[in-house]
Amino acid sequence: MKRTLAIETLGNISETIKVQGWVHSRRDHGGLIFIDLRDHTGIIQLTIGDGSEGFGTAEELRDEYVIEATGKITERSEDLKNPKIRTGSVELLVESLIILNKSEALPIQVNSTQYINEDNRLRYRYLDLRRPKMQDTLKKRAEYYTYIRKYMESNDFTEVATPILANSSPEGARDFLVPSRVHQGMFYALPQAPQQFKQLLMVGGVPRYYQIATCFRDEDPRADRLYGDFYQLDLEMSFVDNGEEVRSTMEPLIKNLVTEFGGKKLLSDSIPRITYADAMNKYGSDKPDLRFGMELTDLTDELRDCGFGVFTNAISQGGAVKAIKVSSQFSRSQIDEMTEKAKAEGAGGMPYMVIENGQATASIAKFFSPEDLNKIVTKLEANDGDTIIFGSDKLEKVNKVLGSLRSYLGDKLDLKDPDTVALAWIIDFPFYEFDEKLNKLDFGHNPFSMPKGGLEALESDDKLGIVADQYDMVANGYEICSGAVRNHNPEVMYRVFDVLGYDKEYVESKFGAMLSAFKFGAPPHAGCAFGLDRIFMVLTNEENIREVIAFPKNGSGVDVMMNSPSSADPKAVKELGIKSLK
RNA sequence: GGGCUCGUGGUGUAGAGGCCUAACAUGCCUCCCUGUCACGGAGGAGAUCGCCGGUUCGAAUCCGGUCGAGCCCGCCA
């Protein structure tokens, strides 16, 4: 076994050993120097007395010097043991000491848990990574990959690598383009996902494919979304024509990742299937956090003829009135903050009322008759001390605003148990959506999924009612997986685009390879892709996804350590046939 | 592209018109110290308060612009 600073590998008491690592801290008592030596496994105390051969060297040491020490492992006397570190019952009595490399004064401290702003951490990521927490993250992430691979292999999935230099895809996120030198004026694109390749693998006779795939998207990041490249567990299964088979194949892995690997509780052992429509109506989100209730209640019918113009107007214009009940009361400033939140989501304001002594008071209560108030209180089962928050507008807007407030209040009221993971499958996404901005029909998710009901369903007059055989998995309010039963039938493919007004030529120009492949005996197939960074983030209770990878870009896509992106050698640019640079 | 918040010694913060010749913690440098483990003690260096402009007798503090960061909206099939 390689000698590390883990207690198990240090050797026996009074054995003479050699250890290497970084100077975590140094305590100089004049004639006696203590050094905390650190490596990826932990810390051991080195003790050097005046008179020992290494003493002179020990006096020169500074934080983060890299050293090698030789000495005798010695048990500490009872009163000197330090229970805070794993090796605290022993220390190394140093006989000789070598400096392997020095360190300048540090821009960020390694031996501290003090908050450091992220810009500095990323600029000196190699120092940041030395910190025990980041060491643990990297180690745990490697175990996570192993755990996943083991499951996939034991379920007969074959790992296949797909190209990084791929093709631009017309739907979806913005591509990273790579200019071709050999074919000037032409571009590769880094894959947003191996979507088309994995479907071609199905046509290619691979029964079950998986890959821990790097995916590239040039879109603005978020706390739960990396800029540039990120990782997916991408998989696909042939001769599968229903999503349930994919879901039940992958469920055990995710559940075990939560419990066995992550050491957390599942909210429920059986994972609910919730339709997109139900999720939107009950939680105002297609990625609801199910760890708490506070569901949206529809009051449209009850309040159609109420005395409050804001509500009746919304309803008469085809909109809805909904409410959430919160078992809590709020200060003026809290209400203001929530109102700001609602406005940020597009609401005009945040009407609310408070139930006190069996009476509704505050904000908009005065606009309602006792009968209307009674309907509200009854439907929401509201009690003294509850606050009822309303939304009225188009249904989609109401869902969005109240869904956002629900999540916000879940945080504020501490309803999100960090030790519990609530999983759910969201199913039956709408195939088409109405794009308000372009004032036309567009794909809801992706054009590769099979419409439920196939060709026949596409003929429906209610295009917005067509459901895709498409499913997401959500965990604690995060979307962690997206998948679908794929459309492997060229006729259906043409028709899917035809509904949006795209002709055959368009489809062939964009998806030529897939379409022609599908003409040569494509098996039905289905699959999905899990966001590995995001799942790991949930499992480790991190709120920022940049905490779970070694070298993330910052919010504007810059690697502040490596200084990328950067300008290129003009010669290389010229060779690519690119003429104009700013 | 838009909104909100932030920018003060190496690091993390305080200061919110004059008390600032800018404070505290930590780090750094010098010296003392043989049982510390966030060692302790004495001394010292280090910031024109992101940048530009304005208001004012006076600006780290107020205003405008600009640059950078974080979060959110848009975007992310």
XYZ file of C-alpha atoms (C1' of nucleotides) in Angstrom:
659
model
C 0.000 0.000 0.000
C 1.255 3.451 -0.875
C 2.197 5.437 2.188
C -0.204 8.320 2.755
C -1.141 10.331 5.805
C -4.176 8.166 6.438
C -3.806 6.458 9.806
C -4.170 3.017 8.161
C -1.090 3.416 5.999
C 1.225 5.165 8.426
C 2.718 1.985 9.819
C 3.157 0.742 13.369
C 4.232 2.609 16.443
C 8.007 3.158 16.554
C 8.394 2.280 12.908
C 10.597 4.697 10.969
C 8.743 6.030 7.930
C 9.015 8.642 5.234
C 6.063 10.930 4.462
C 5.449 13.643 1.916
C 2.978 16.463 1.664
C 2.255 20.136 2.119
C 2.873 22.285 5.197
C -0.679 22.958 6.382
C 0.463 25.009 9.333
C 3.535 25.464 11.480
C 3.737 26.201 15.170
C 7.186 27.355 16.213
C 7.852 27.212 19.961
C 11.463 28.230 19.718
C 13.188 25.011 20.613
C 10.330 22.824 19.407
C 8.468 23.063 16.127
C 5.184 21.407 15.211
C 4.191 21.015 11.597
C 0.793 19.887 10.370
C 1.621 17.945 7.236
C -1.265 17.500 4.789
C -1.993 15.306 1.818
C -5.218 14.209 0.120
C -5.987 11.827 2.975
C -5.570 14.152 5.917
C -3.118 15.652 8.361
C -0.390 14.355 10.668
C 1.623 16.313 13.186
C 5.372 16.358 12.742
C 7.396 17.217 15.813
C 10.955 18.482 15.558
C 13.083 19.389 18.554
C 16.165 21.563 18.613
C 19.063 19.188 18.088
C 17.342 16.999 15.534
C 18.925 17.000 12.098
C 15.910 18.607 10.400
C 15.468 21.443 12.888
C 17.225 24.088 10.819
C 15.114 23.210 7.820
C 11.944 23.238 9.909
C 12.643 26.829 10.917
C 12.587 27.849 7.258
C 9.236 26.246 6.462
C 6.222 28.303 5.450
C 2.625 27.440 4.578
C 2.279 25.152 1.551
C 5.952 24.253 1.260
C 6.213 20.750 -0.156
C 8.315 18.583 2.127
C 9.490 15.070 2.824
C 10.023 14.020 6.413
C 11.601 10.894 7.832
C 11.057 9.922 11.414
C 9.565 7.583 13.941
C 5.820 7.125 14.415
C 5.220 7.706 18.081
C 2.150 7.377 20.241
C 1.279 10.623 21.976
C 0.762 10.649 25.728
C -2.912 10.777 26.698
C -2.998 14.497 27.491
C -1.444 15.373 24.146
C -3.802 13.447 21.901
C -5.870 15.491 19.488
C -9.278 13.997 18.732
C -9.926 16.522 15.966
C -7.722 14.769 13.440
C -7.748 11.092 12.523
C -4.039 10.691 13.244
C -4.352 12.641 16.490
C -3.194 9.789 18.713
C 0.242 9.717 17.097
C 2.872 12.086 15.788
C 5.997 11.746 13.702
C 9.230 12.525 15.569
C 11.223 13.936 12.690
C 14.799 12.885 12.170
C 15.404 14.441 8.766
C 13.527 16.903 6.634
C 13.835 17.865 2.981
C 12.161 20.800 1.225
C 10.941 19.465 -2.122
C 9.596 22.832 -3.209
C 8.904 26.227 -1.726
C 5.782 28.364 -1.899
C 5.392 32.104 -2.043
C 2.979 33.819 0.319
C -0.461 32.592 -0.688
C -3.127 34.666 -2.444
C -5.812 32.555 -0.788
C -5.373 30.518 2.354
C -5.550 26.786 2.011
C -5.726 26.018 5.723
C -8.888 27.941 6.418
C -12.587 27.424 5.954
C -13.110 31.183 5.746
C -15.290 32.324 2.857
C -13.271 33.346 -0.175
C -14.956 35.028 -3.075
C -15.407 32.775 -6.038
C -13.415 34.859 -8.453
C -10.298 34.379 -6.335
C -10.980 30.714 -5.802
C -11.290 30.142 -9.535
C -8.231 32.222 -10.333
C -6.187 30.039 -7.989
C -8.217 26.871 -8.404
C -5.139 24.669 -7.886
C -4.856 26.082 -4.368
C -8.588 25.874 -3.817
C -8.510 22.217 -4.831
C -5.972 21.476 -2.102
C -8.563 22.333 0.515
C -9.951 19.205 2.176
C -13.496 19.898 1.082
C -12.561 20.095 -2.586
C -10.346 17.016 -2.244
C -13.345 15.138 -0.872
C -15.513 16.363 -3.721
C -13.096 15.163 -6.390
C -12.679 11.792 -4.690
C -16.395 11.342 -4.208
C -17.112 12.328 -7.779
C -14.768 9.622 -9.033
C -16.602 7.073 -6.867
C -19.873 8.383 -8.273
C -18.742 7.676 -11.817
C -17.588 4.201 -10.841
C -20.901 3.505 -9.129
C -22.806 4.563 -12.240
C -20.605 2.622 -14.654
C -20.955 -0.515 -12.571
C -24.735 -0.272 -12.742
C -24.804 0.403 -16.456
C -22.419 -2.453 -17.242
C -24.337 -4.896 -15.090
C -27.493 -3.934 -16.960
C -25.964 -4.813 -20.322
C -25.336 -1.276 -21.502
C -22.349 -0.848 -23.784
C -20.295 2.311 -23.507
C -19.625 3.891 -26.893
C -17.765 7.135 -27.440
C -19.273 9.565 -29.920
C -17.505 12.438 -31.727
C -16.714 15.768 -30.128
C -16.271 17.341 -33.529
C -19.847 16.945 -34.653
C -22.460 18.882 -36.525
C -24.484 21.953 -35.761
C -28.044 21.104 -34.789
C -30.788 23.495 -35.806
C -32.976 23.039 -32.756
C -32.083 23.800 -29.199
C -29.197 25.595 -27.621
C -26.625 27.810 -29.271
C -23.733 25.752 -30.638
C -20.020 26.137 -30.185
C -18.733 26.258 -33.741
C -15.317 25.023 -34.818
C -14.067 26.292 -38.166
C -12.725 23.679 -40.543
C -9.288 24.277 -42.039
C -9.589 21.656 -44.742
C -13.039 22.808 -45.786
C -12.881 26.537 -45.453
C -16.103 28.328 -44.655
C -17.509 25.136 -43.122
C -17.897 24.390 -39.432
C -18.065 21.542 -37.022
C -20.150 22.039 -33.919
C -19.428 20.631 -30.490
C -22.354 18.367 -29.603
C -25.063 19.733 -27.338
C -25.695 16.065 -26.619
C -24.899 12.881 -28.536
C -28.592 12.717 -29.468
C -28.339 11.857 -33.130
C -25.322 9.589 -32.726
C -26.975 7.491 -30.072
C -30.068 7.054 -32.199
C -27.814 5.991 -35.067
C -26.228 3.469 -32.704
C -29.683 1.977 -32.237
C -30.031 1.677 -35.989
C -26.504 0.284 -35.920
C -27.639 -2.669 -33.865
C -26.279 -1.660 -30.459
C -29.025 -2.854 -28.128
C -28.251 -0.691 -25.119
C -25.849 2.244 -25.312
C -24.546 4.504 -22.595
C -21.863 7.109 -22.246
C -20.708 9.587 -19.675
C -20.827 12.249 -22.312
C -19.422 15.752 -22.406
C -22.042 18.106 -23.778
C -21.499 21.649 -24.998
C -23.947 24.529 -24.954
C -23.240 28.190 -25.463
C -26.001 29.533 -23.240
C -25.931 31.811 -20.216
C -25.285 29.880 -17.011
C -27.124 29.733 -13.688
C -26.305 28.485 -10.223
C -27.470 25.041 -11.366
C -26.228 25.259 -14.932
C -22.618 25.286 -16.061
C -21.390 27.447 -18.883
C -19.892 25.615 -21.834
C -19.322 21.970 -21.112
C -21.043 19.652 -18.684
C -21.633 15.932 -18.219
C -24.550 13.671 -18.932
C -25.165 10.016 -18.365
C -26.510 9.481 -21.842
C -28.296 6.235 -22.679
C -30.571 4.642 -25.223
C -32.340 1.278 -25.529
C -33.559 -0.373 -28.710
C -36.767 -2.365 -29.122
C -38.366 -0.172 -26.499
C -41.521 1.644 -27.493
C -42.662 2.950 -24.115
C -41.056 5.272 -21.669
C -41.977 3.136 -18.709
C -39.341 0.588 -19.665
C -36.619 3.225 -19.645
C -37.881 4.705 -16.410
C -38.034 1.400 -14.574
C -34.602 0.433 -15.886
C -32.970 3.580 -14.536
C -34.925 4.110 -11.337
C -32.934 1.665 -9.194
C -29.705 3.472 -10.039
C -31.020 6.866 -9.032
C -32.638 5.552 -5.870
C -29.428 3.823 -4.840
C -27.422 6.932 -5.620
C -29.659 8.809 -3.201
C -29.666 6.234 -0.426
C -26.631 3.967 -0.629
C -24.205 6.352 -2.295
C -25.510 9.677 -1.032
C -26.671 8.565 2.422
C -29.970 10.372 2.119
C -33.617 9.474 2.559
C -36.028 9.128 -0.324
C -39.264 11.015 0.205
C -41.082 7.949 -1.092
C -39.782 4.593 -2.174
C -42.089 4.466 -5.143
C -41.427 7.315 -7.490
C -44.562 9.154 -8.609
C -45.409 9.785 -12.271
C -46.904 13.239 -12.600
C -48.213 14.572 -15.869
C -46.859 17.877 -17.063
C -50.359 19.341 -16.816
C -50.765 18.214 -13.200
C -47.334 19.485 -12.246
C -48.073 22.903 -13.689
C -51.502 23.082 -12.093
C -50.511 21.834 -8.647
C -47.005 23.249 -8.309
C -46.714 25.886 -11.015
C -43.562 24.237 -12.282
C -42.475 21.343 -14.468
C -39.728 20.644 -11.926
C -41.579 20.837 -8.629
C -39.913 20.365 -5.275
C -42.105 17.716 -3.648
C -40.528 17.888 -0.211
C -43.300 20.219 0.892
C -46.958 20.874 0.069
C -48.331 24.374 -0.415
C -50.034 23.317 -3.619
C -51.764 25.768 -5.925
C -55.549 25.783 -5.541
C -57.791 26.885 -8.387
C -60.463 29.392 -7.369
C -61.570 30.440 -10.837
C -65.022 28.917 -10.582
C -65.566 30.090 -7.025
C -64.600 33.699 -7.767
C -66.069 34.167 -11.234
C -68.660 36.581 -9.855
C -66.842 37.927 -6.846
C -66.620 41.622 -6.038
C -62.959 42.083 -6.819
C -62.522 43.556 -10.292
C -58.938 42.430 -10.739
C -60.025 38.814 -10.401
C -63.269 39.013 -12.378
C -61.492 40.827 -15.200
C -58.826 38.192 -15.421
C -61.430 35.449 -15.440
C -63.659 37.115 -18.013
C -60.633 37.372 -20.299
C -60.166 33.632 -20.106
C -57.660 33.731 -17.289
C -57.578 32.054 -13.906
C -57.431 32.861 -10.217
C -55.386 30.563 -8.018
C -54.010 30.704 -4.510
C -51.530 29.131 -2.154
C -52.075 28.815 1.565
C -49.085 29.451 3.787
C -49.196 28.477 7.454
C -47.348 31.553 8.499
C -47.684 35.306 8.809
C -45.380 37.895 7.366
C -44.005 41.298 8.221
C -44.500 44.258 5.924
C -40.963 43.940 4.582
C -41.400 40.230 3.940
C -44.616 40.916 2.043
C -42.793 43.585 0.044
C -40.029 41.151 -0.799
C -42.535 38.543 -1.932
C -44.360 41.156 -3.995
C -41.103 42.052 -5.716
C -40.557 38.379 -6.416
C -44.051 38.074 -7.917
C -43.520 41.157 -10.046
C -40.210 39.831 -11.278
C -42.123 36.836 -12.621
C -44.507 39.132 -14.424
C -47.342 39.590 -11.930
C -48.941 42.997 -11.454
C -48.750 42.618 -7.704
C -49.301 40.113 -4.949
C -52.826 40.162 -3.524
C -53.091 38.319 -0.228
C -55.198 37.986 2.887
C -54.581 36.851 6.421
C -56.900 34.689 8.504
C -57.244 35.930 12.074
C -59.894 34.985 14.636
C -61.854 33.274 11.912
C -61.867 36.477 9.845
C -60.065 37.317 6.629
C -58.174 40.590 6.931
C -55.460 42.556 5.183
C -54.788 43.501 1.613
C -57.726 42.507 -0.570
C -60.106 40.973 2.003
C -62.374 44.016 1.996
C -63.315 43.485 -1.647
C -65.082 40.223 -0.959
C -68.485 39.416 0.409
C -68.667 37.109 3.433
C -69.937 34.385 1.086
C -66.961 34.742 -1.266
C -64.548 34.808 1.664
C -66.183 31.690 2.960
C -65.721 29.931 -0.369
C -62.038 30.821 -0.384
C -61.427 29.769 3.201
C -63.356 26.551 2.751
C -61.677 25.495 -0.477
C -58.218 26.206 0.899
C -59.059 24.763 4.316
C -57.515 27.886 5.795
C -57.197 28.380 9.542
C -56.220 31.146 11.915
C -52.671 32.251 11.287
C -52.666 31.332 7.618
C -51.758 33.710 4.840
C -53.408 33.199 1.458
C -51.543 34.462 -1.576
C -53.388 34.931 -4.860
C -52.491 35.108 -8.484
C -54.792 36.167 -11.302
C -53.880 36.387 -14.963
C -53.602 33.962 -17.841
C -53.341 30.477 -16.381
C -49.718 30.015 -17.475
C -48.700 33.295 -15.852
C -50.556 32.497 -12.633
C -48.867 29.098 -12.427
C -45.472 30.624 -13.028
C -45.862 33.367 -10.428
C -47.348 31.184 -7.707
C -44.939 28.369 -8.516
C -42.034 30.714 -8.046
C -43.469 32.053 -4.764
C -44.072 28.504 -3.590
C -40.441 27.591 -4.113
C -39.260 30.830 -2.548
C -41.431 30.263 0.523
C -40.226 26.686 0.748
C -36.747 28.094 1.256
C -37.739 30.943 3.554
C -39.871 28.741 5.790
C -37.249 26.003 5.848
C -39.545 23.383 4.352
C -36.867 21.746 2.206
C -35.332 18.984 4.285
C -31.703 18.745 3.170
C -31.486 15.052 4.091
C -34.407 14.051 1.899
C -34.518 13.676 -1.856
C -37.932 13.796 -3.515
C -37.848 12.130 -6.920
C -40.593 12.206 -9.513
C -41.069 11.529 -13.185
C -42.831 14.291 -15.066
C -44.496 12.728 -18.106
C -46.679 13.651 -21.067
C -45.128 16.932 -22.101
C -46.970 18.870 -24.789
C -45.489 18.141 -28.194
C -46.117 21.648 -29.487
C -46.238 24.965 -27.708
C -47.445 28.344 -28.823
C -44.591 30.800 -29.116
C -46.076 34.129 -27.999
C -43.183 36.156 -29.350
C -43.138 34.666 -32.836
C -46.894 34.193 -32.715
C -46.653 30.677 -34.056
C -46.574 27.036 -33.080
C -43.195 25.579 -32.105
C -41.773 22.394 -30.646
C -42.379 22.045 -26.928
C -39.262 20.075 -26.251
C -37.533 18.270 -29.049
C -38.643 17.123 -32.447
C -37.126 13.666 -32.027
C -39.711 12.328 -29.601
C -42.664 10.258 -30.662
C -46.044 11.903 -30.380
C -48.277 9.699 -28.257
C -50.694 8.112 -30.711
C -48.290 8.464 -33.626
C -49.345 9.719 -37.036
C -53.026 9.718 -36.134
C -52.551 11.998 -33.161
C -50.775 14.541 -35.356
C -53.960 14.992 -37.381
C -55.805 16.328 -34.345
C -57.175 19.853 -34.714
C -56.003 20.655 -31.227
C -52.284 20.702 -31.941
C -51.521 22.031 -28.463
C -53.221 18.979 -27.007
C -50.819 16.547 -28.688
C -48.678 14.849 -26.077
C -45.078 13.794 -26.587
C -43.871 10.500 -25.175
C -41.327 12.489 -23.296
C -40.345 12.408 -19.637
C -38.162 14.277 -17.168
C -36.975 13.192 -13.768
C -36.961 15.843 -11.087
C -35.219 15.845 -7.718
C -35.859 18.502 -5.083
C -36.875 21.076 -7.649
C -34.109 20.331 -10.129
C -34.550 18.726 -13.521
C -32.050 15.863 -13.431
C -33.047 13.828 -16.465
C -34.785 14.231 -19.748
C -35.765 11.481 -22.129
C -38.216 10.255 -24.694
C -39.479 7.462 -26.812
C -37.929 8.455 -30.110
C -39.591 8.895 -33.393
C -38.025 6.206 -35.595
C -40.580 6.451 -38.399
C -39.701 8.748 -41.358
C -43.364 9.378 -42.219
C -44.134 10.565 -38.707
C -40.970 12.653 -38.751
C -41.998 14.467 -41.929
C -45.484 15.050 -40.544
C -44.186 16.393 -37.232
C -42.345 19.130 -39.089
C -45.115 19.578 -41.629
C -47.437 20.698 -38.818
C -45.065 23.603 -38.231
C -44.874 24.374 -41.932
C -41.490 22.825 -42.719
C -41.371 20.810 -45.919
C -39.616 17.517 -46.651
C -36.573 19.239 -48.111
C -36.054 21.200 -44.926
C -36.249 18.106 -42.769
C -33.914 16.209 -45.067
C -31.385 19.022 -45.110
C -31.324 19.178 -41.326
C -31.608 15.550 -40.328
C -30.515 13.782 -43.477
C -28.359 11.154 -41.798
C -31.006 10.201 -39.297
C -33.794 10.144 -41.836
C -31.976 7.950 -44.280
C -30.872 5.660 -41.461
C -34.489 5.310 -40.396
C -35.333 4.089 -43.906
C -33.129 1.015 -43.440
C -34.796 -0.821 -40.616
C -34.615 1.378 -37.551
C -35.792 -0.432 -34.442
C -38.087 1.400 -32.063
C -35.990 2.937 -29.354
C -36.127 5.160 -26.315
C -33.703 6.637 -23.876
C -32.776 9.547 -21.713
C -29.893 11.550 -20.331
C -29.171 12.400 -16.695
C -27.405 15.607 -15.742
C -24.519 14.243 -13.731
C -23.234 17.524 -12.339
C -26.657 18.501 -11.128
C -27.434 15.148 -9.513
C -24.097 15.235 -7.733
C -24.911 18.733 -6.561
C -28.187 17.514 -5.047
C -26.462 14.533 -3.418
C -23.797 16.730 -1.833
C -26.190 19.545 -0.840
C -24.339 22.105 -2.891
C -26.281 25.115 -4.114
C -23.820 26.003 -6.821
C -22.926 23.586 -9.567
C -19.444 25.050 -9.911
C -18.632 23.477 -6.542
C -18.797 19.992 -7.986
C -16.360 20.210 -10.875
C -12.646 20.851 -10.851
C -12.290 23.676 -13.357
C -15.537 25.566 -14.029
C -15.860 28.698 -16.108
C -17.302 31.769 -14.411
C -20.656 33.345 -15.156
C -19.473 35.027 -18.322
C -17.839 31.938 -19.739
C -14.316 32.871 -18.758
C -11.726 30.589 -17.222
C -10.024 33.195 -15.054
C -7.173 30.827 -14.244
C -6.251 29.790 -17.786
C -7.450 33.022 -19.335
C -9.659 31.366 -21.894
C -11.070 32.291 -24.265
C -8.047 34.086 -25.655
C -6.926 35.514 -28.932
C -5.407 33.101 -31.413
C -2.216 33.130 -33.411
C -3.044 35.210 -36.533
C -1.299 32.573 -38.645
C -3.623 29.879 -37.351
C -6.635 32.088 -37.887
C -5.558 32.829 -41.452
C -5.139 29.134 -42.136
C -8.773 28.659 -41.197
C -9.795 31.138 -43.845
C -11.173 33.581 -41.301
C -10.544 37.107 -42.499
C -12.219 39.610 -40.245
C -11.319 39.767 -36.603
C -12.236 42.654 -34.399
C -30.463 41.659 -23.930
C -33.000 43.079 -18.974
C -33.550 43.347 -13.361
C -31.473 43.100 -8.360
C -27.110 42.980 -5.206
C -21.983 43.720 -4.591
C -16.707 45.927 -5.498
C -12.284 49.036 0.903
C -4.385 46.317 2.501
C -2.742 39.377 0.141
C -7.653 37.232 2.057
C -12.500 38.109 4.620
C -15.117 42.132 6.566
C -16.385 47.123 9.318
C -16.941 52.183 8.186
C -22.736 55.117 4.941
C -20.944 63.208 4.137
C -16.202 66.071 8.481
C -14.648 61.953 14.374
C -10.703 58.330 8.265
C -3.706 60.539 8.803
C -9.404 54.393 6.928
C -10.765 50.027 11.687
C -10.947 44.638 12.863
C -9.695 39.493 11.950
C -6.489 36.588 9.352
C -2.185 36.241 6.247
C 2.949 38.346 5.464
C 8.033 40.151 7.665
C 11.452 40.540 12.247
C 12.392 39.002 17.237
C 11.160 35.828 21.793
C 9.248 31.070 23.312
C 10.321 22.854 24.330
C 3.883 20.388 24.062
C 1.227 23.251 20.530
C -2.680 21.605 17.380
C -6.882 28.241 14.711
C -0.133 27.885 19.829
C 1.216 32.298 22.507
C 3.934 37.156 23.176
C 6.447 41.865 21.259
C 7.235 44.851 17.070
C 6.619 46.035 11.704
C 5.247 46.498 6.504
C 0.964 46.629 3.553
C -5.155 50.126 0.880
C -4.874 57.311 -2.990
C -11.691 52.541 -0.701
C -12.636 48.933 -9.049
C -12.189 53.008 -12.815
C -13.895 57.961 -14.920
C -16.699 62.207 -14.124
C -20.107 65.236 -11.122
C -22.446 67.441 -6.486
C -20.169 69.696 -2.022
C -16.140 74.112 1.769
C -15.313 68.693 2.352
C -16.670 62.092 -0.829
C -14.654 55.318 0.703
C -19.622 57.341 1.925
C -24.275 61.088 -2.350
C -25.297 61.263 -7.986
C -24.163 59.725 -13.249
C -21.360 56.683 -16.326
C -18.117 52.596 -16.974
C -15.654 47.873 -15.942
C -15.892 43.336 -13.201
C -18.485 39.612 -10.099
C -22.849 36.891 -7.994
C -28.102 35.746 -8.246
C -32.524 35.974 -11.198
C -35.565 36.823 -15.957
C -34.911 35.987 -21.139
C -32.238 31.773 -23.103
C -31.180 26.527 -21.896
C -35.159 21.305 -27.911
